[in-house]
Tab-separated table of C-alpha atoms in Angstrom:
chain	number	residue	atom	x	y	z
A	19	UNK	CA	0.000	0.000	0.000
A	20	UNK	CA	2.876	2.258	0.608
A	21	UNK	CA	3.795	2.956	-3.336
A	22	UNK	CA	0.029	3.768	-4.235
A	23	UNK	CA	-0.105	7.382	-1.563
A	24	UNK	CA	-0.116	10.588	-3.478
A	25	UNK	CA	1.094	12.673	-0.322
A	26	UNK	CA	4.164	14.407	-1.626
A	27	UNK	CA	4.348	13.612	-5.268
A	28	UNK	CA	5.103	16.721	-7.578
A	29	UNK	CA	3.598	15.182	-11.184
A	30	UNK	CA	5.084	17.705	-14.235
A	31	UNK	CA	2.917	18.612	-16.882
A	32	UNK	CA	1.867	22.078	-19.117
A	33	UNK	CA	-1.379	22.354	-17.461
A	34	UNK	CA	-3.228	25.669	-16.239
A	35	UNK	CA	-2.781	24.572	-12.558
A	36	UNK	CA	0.521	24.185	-13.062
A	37	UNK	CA	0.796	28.073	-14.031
A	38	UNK	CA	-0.269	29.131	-11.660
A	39	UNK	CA	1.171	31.292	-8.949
A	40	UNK	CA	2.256	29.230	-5.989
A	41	UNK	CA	0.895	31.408	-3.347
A	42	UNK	CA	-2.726	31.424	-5.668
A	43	UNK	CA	-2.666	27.960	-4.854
A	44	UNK	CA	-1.481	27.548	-1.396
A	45	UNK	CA	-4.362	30.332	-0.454
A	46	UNK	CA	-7.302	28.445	-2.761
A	47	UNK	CA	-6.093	25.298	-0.987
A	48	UNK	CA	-6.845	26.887	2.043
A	49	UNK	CA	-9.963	28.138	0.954
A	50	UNK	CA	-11.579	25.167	-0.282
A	51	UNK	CA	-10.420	23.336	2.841
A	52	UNK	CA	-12.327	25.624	4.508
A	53	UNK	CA	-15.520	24.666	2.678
A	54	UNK	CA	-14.964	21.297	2.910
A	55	UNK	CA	-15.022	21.323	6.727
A	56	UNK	CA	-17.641	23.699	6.882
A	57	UNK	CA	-20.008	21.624	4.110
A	58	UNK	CA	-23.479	19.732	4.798
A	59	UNK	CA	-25.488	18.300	2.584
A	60	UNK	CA	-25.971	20.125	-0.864
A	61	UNK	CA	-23.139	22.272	0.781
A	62	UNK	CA	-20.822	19.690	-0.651
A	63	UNK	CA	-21.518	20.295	-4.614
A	64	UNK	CA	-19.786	23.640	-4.844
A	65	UNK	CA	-16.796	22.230	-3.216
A	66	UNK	CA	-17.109	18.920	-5.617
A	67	UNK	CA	-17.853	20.729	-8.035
A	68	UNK	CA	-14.558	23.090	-8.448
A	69	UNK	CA	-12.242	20.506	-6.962
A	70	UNK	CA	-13.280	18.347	-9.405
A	71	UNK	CA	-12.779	20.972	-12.645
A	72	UNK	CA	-9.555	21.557	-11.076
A	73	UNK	CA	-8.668	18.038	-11.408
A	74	UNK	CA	-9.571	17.933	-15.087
A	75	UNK	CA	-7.816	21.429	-15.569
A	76	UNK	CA	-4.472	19.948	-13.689
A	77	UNK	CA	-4.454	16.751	-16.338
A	78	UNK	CA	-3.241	14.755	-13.647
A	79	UNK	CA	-3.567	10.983	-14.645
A	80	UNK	CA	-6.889	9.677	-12.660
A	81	UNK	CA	-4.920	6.146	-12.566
A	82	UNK	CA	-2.277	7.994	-10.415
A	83	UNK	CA	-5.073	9.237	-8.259
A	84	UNK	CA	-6.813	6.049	-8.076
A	85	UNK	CA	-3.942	4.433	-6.890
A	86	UNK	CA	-3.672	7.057	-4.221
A	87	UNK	CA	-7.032	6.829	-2.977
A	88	UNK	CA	-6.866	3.234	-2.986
A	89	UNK	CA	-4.048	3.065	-0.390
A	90	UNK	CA	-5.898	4.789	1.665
A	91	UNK	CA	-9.341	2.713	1.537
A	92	UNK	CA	-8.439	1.047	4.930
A	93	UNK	CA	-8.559	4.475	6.946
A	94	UNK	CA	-11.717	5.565	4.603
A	95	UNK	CA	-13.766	2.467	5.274
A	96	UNK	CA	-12.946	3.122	9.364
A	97	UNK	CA	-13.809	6.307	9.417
A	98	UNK	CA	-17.715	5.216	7.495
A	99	UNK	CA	-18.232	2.555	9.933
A	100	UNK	CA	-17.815	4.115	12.903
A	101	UNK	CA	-19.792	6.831	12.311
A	102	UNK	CA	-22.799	4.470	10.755
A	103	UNK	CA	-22.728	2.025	14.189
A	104	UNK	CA	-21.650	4.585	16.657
A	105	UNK	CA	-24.040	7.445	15.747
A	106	UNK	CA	-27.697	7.471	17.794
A	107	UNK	CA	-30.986	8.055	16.127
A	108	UNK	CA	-33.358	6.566	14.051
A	109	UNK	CA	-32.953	2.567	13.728
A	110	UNK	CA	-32.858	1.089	10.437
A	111	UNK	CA	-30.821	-2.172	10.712
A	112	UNK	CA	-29.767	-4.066	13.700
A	113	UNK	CA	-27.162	-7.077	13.672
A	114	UNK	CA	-26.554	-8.454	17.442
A	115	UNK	CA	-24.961	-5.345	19.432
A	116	UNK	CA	-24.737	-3.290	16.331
A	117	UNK	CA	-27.478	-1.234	15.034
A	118	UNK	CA	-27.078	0.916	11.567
A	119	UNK	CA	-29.099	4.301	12.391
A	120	UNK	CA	-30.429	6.781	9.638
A	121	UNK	CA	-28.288	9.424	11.032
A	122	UNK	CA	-25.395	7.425	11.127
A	123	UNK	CA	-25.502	7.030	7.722
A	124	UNK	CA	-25.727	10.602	6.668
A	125	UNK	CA	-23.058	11.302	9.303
A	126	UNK	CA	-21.289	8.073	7.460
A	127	UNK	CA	-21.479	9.278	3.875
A	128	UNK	CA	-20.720	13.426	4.954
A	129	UNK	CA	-17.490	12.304	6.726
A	130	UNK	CA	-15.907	9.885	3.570
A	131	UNK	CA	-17.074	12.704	0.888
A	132	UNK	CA	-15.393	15.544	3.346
A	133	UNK	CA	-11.801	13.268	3.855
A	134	UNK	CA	-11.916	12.308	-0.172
A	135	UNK	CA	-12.313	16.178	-0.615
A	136	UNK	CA	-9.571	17.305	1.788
A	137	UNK	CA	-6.934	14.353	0.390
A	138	UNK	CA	-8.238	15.528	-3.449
A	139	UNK	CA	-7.417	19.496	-2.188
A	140	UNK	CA	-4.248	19.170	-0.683
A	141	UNK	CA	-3.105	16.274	-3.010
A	142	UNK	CA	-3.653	18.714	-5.918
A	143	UNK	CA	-1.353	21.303	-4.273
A	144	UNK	CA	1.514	19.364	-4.217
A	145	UNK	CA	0.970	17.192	-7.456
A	146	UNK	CA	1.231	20.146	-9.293
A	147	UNK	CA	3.473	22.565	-7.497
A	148	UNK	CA	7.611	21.901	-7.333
A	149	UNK	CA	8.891	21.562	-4.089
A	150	UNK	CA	11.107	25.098	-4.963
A	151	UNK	CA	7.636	26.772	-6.046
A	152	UNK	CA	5.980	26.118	-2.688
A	153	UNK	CA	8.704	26.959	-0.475
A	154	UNK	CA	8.823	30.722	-2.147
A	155	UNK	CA	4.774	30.388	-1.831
A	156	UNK	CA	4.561	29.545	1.832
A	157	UNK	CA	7.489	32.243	2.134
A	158	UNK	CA	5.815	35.335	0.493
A	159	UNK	CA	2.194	34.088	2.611
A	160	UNK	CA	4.361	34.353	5.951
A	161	UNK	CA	6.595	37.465	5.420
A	162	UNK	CA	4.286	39.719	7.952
A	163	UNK	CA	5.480	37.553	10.362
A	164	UNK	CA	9.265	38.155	9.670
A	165	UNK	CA	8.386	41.521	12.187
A	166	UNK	CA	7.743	39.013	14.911
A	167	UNK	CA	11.294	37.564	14.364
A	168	UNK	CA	9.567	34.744	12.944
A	169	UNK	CA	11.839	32.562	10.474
A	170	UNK	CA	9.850	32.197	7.486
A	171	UNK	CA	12.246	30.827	5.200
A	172	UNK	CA	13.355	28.419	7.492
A	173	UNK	CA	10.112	27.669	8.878
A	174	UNK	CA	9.280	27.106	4.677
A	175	UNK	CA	12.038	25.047	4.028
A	176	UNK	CA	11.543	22.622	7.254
A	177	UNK	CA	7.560	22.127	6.016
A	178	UNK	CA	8.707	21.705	2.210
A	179	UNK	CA	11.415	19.581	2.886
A	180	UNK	CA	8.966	17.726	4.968
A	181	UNK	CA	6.400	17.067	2.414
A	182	UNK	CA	8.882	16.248	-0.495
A	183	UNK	CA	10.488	13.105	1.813
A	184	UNK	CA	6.956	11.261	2.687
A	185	UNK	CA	6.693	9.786	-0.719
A	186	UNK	CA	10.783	8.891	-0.149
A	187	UNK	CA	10.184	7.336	2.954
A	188	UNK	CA	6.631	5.285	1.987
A	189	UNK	CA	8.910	4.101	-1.065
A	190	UNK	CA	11.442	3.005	0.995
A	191	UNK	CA	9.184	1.173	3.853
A	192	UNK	CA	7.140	-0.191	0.967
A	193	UNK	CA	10.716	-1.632	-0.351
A	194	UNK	CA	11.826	-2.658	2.833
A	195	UNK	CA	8.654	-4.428	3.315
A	196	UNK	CA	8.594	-6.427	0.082
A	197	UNK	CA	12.572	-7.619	0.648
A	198	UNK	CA	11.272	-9.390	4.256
A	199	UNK	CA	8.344	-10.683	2.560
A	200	UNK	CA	10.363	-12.643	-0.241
A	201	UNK	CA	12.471	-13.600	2.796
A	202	UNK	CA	9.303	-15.369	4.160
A	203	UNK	CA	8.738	-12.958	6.646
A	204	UNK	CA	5.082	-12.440	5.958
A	205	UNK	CA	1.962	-11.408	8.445
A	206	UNK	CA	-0.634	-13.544	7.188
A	207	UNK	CA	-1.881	-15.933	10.085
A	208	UNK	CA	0.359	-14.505	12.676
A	209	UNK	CA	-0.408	-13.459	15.911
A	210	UNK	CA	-0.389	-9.863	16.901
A	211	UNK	CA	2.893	-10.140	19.181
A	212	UNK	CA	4.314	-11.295	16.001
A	213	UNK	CA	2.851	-9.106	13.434
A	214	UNK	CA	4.515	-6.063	16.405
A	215	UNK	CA	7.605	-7.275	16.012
A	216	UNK	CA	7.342	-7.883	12.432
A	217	UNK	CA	6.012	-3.715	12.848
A	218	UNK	CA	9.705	-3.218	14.625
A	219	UNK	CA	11.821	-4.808	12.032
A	220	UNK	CA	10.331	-2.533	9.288
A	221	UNK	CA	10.642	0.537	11.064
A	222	UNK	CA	14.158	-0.101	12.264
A	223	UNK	CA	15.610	-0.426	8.601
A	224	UNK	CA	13.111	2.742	8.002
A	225	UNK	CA	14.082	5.355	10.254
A	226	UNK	CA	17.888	4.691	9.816
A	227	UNK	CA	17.143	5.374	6.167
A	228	UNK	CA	15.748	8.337	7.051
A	229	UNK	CA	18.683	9.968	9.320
A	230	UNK	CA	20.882	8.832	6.594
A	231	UNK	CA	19.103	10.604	3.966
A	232	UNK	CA	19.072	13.858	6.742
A	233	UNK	CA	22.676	13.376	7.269
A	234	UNK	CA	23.187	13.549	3.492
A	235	UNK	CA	20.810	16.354	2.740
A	236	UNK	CA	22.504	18.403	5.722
A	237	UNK	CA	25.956	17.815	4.068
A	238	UNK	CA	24.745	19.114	0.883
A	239	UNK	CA	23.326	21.931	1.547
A	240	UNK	CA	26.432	22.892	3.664
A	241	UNK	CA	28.776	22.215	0.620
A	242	UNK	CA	26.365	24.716	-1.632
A	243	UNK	CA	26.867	27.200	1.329
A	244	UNK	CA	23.595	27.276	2.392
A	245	UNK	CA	22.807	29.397	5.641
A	246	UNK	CA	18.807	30.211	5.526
A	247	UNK	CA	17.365	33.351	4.060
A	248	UNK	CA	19.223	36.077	5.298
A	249	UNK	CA	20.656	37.705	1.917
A	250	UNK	CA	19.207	35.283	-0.138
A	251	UNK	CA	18.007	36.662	-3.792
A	252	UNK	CA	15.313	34.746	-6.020
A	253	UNK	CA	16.317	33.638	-9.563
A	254	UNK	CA	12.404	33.325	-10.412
A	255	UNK	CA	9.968	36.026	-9.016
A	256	UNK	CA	6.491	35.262	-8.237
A	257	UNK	CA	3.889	37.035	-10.199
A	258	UNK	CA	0.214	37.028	-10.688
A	259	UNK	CA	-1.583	36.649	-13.428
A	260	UNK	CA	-5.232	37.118	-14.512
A	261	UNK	CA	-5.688	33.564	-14.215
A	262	UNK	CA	-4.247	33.971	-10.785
A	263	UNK	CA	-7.360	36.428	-10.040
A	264	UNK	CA	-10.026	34.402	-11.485
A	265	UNK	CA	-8.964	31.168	-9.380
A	266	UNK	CA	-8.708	33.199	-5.838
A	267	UNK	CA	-12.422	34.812	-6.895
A	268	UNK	CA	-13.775	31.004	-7.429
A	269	UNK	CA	-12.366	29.661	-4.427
A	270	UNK	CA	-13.721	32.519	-2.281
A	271	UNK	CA	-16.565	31.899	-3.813
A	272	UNK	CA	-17.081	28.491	-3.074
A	273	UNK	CA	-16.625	28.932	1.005
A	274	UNK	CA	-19.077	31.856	1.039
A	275	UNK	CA	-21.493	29.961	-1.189
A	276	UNK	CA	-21.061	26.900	1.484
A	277	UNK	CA	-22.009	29.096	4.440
A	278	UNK	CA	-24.592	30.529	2.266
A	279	UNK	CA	-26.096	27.784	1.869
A	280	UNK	CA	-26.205	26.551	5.333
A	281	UNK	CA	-27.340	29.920	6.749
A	282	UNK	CA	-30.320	29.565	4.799
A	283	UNK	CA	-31.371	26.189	6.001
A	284	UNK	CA	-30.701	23.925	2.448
A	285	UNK	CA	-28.127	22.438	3.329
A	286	UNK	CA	-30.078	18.895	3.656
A	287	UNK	CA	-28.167	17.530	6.621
């Protein structure tokens, strides 16, 4: 499951996403976020509804994204459940100790379509911004706080680097993983002492892969004479656009037309 997340994964193509202005996207991300948390009912279609035309405009493969959701079905099918057995009201099936309420079910079905909305949003940031693009985004966002003596640049860096080593790491546990398992060290009818243990020896190999690839990455930015942002010039300046404009307007949009809509009592939830 570990190759299939999208978390991370900067996918190149010529699309109008990909113009656009990292801090445009960073702030729409935001926005629709927003709505997604805020959403009930038909409160959900505007948010669909752009995040989907997004997706289309981005011309990111939907195989790619497939795969992505589908490594994270496990967490997606939890999260449903729970909230269809564990969620009082009216009664509309019950099996032994469990009992499927009506409520639960629109509880259910608003919870998956929020989490497929908010991994959609944020995976979109990332699959079509470069790692050097949203560090200068997150940068320019933050700079009000550089009179609080807070270190943006650093602060950038740390969160960028961060997100561009989760797809390194999930490759490298899903590696890891697949080398024990043609070793005959697999989980299938074991007990759960075993199958911790088992957890141990894949983390182990994991997490010293991880300070070596620190360790490395330290010593390479220290040969290129890197010491944070102090001084530091930019050999591409951020810009915006009219295409810029128009996305900001539609994802402001789609938060106000999400309160809108539950303000006025048609939100059907």
């Amino acid at each position: 499951m570990f190759d299939g997340l999208m978390v991370g994964q900067y996918i190149p193509a010529n699309s109008p996403v990909h113009r656009l202005d990292p801090r445009t996207k960073i702030l729409s991300m935001l926005l629709l976020i927003t709505a997604a948390a805020l959403a009930k009912g038909t409160g959900f279609l505007p948010v669909a509804a752009v995040s989907v035309f997004a997706l289309l405009l981005s011309r990111v493969p939907f195989l790619f994204l497939w795969r992505g959701f589908k490594a994270l079905w496990v967490i997606l099918f939890i999260t449903f459940i729970l909230q269809i057995f564990f969620t009082p009201g009216e009664t509309i099936y019950t099996a032994g100790p469990l009992t499927i309420t009506k409520e639960g079910l629109l509880l259910g079905g608003q919870m998956l379509l929020r989490l497929v909305l908010l991994i959609l949003i944020s995976s979109l940031l990332t699959m079509t911004t470069t790692p050097v693009g949203l560090t200068a985004g997150i940068e320019h966002l933050g700079r009000p706080l550089q009179r609080f003596g807070v270190p943006v640049h650093e602060m950038a860096m740390m969160m960028t680097i961060a997100l561009r080593f989760v797809p390194t790491l999930l490759q490298e546990a899903f590696t890891v993983s697949r080398a024990q398992q043609s070793r005959g060290a697999g989980l299938s009818g074991v007990t759960l002492e075993r199958k911790f243990t088992a957890l141990v020896s894949l983390m182990v190999p994991v997490f010293a892969g991880a300070f070596r690839r620190a360790e490395e990455l330290s010593t390479a930015m220290e040969t290129r004479c890197y010491h944070g942002g102090a001084g530091r010039t930019k050999m591409k300046l951020l810009t915006y656009h009219p295409g810029d404009y128009m996305a900001l307007a539609v994802s402001l949009a789609v938060p106000l037309a999400v309160l809108a809509l539950r303000l006025s009592g048609s939100n059907g939830g």
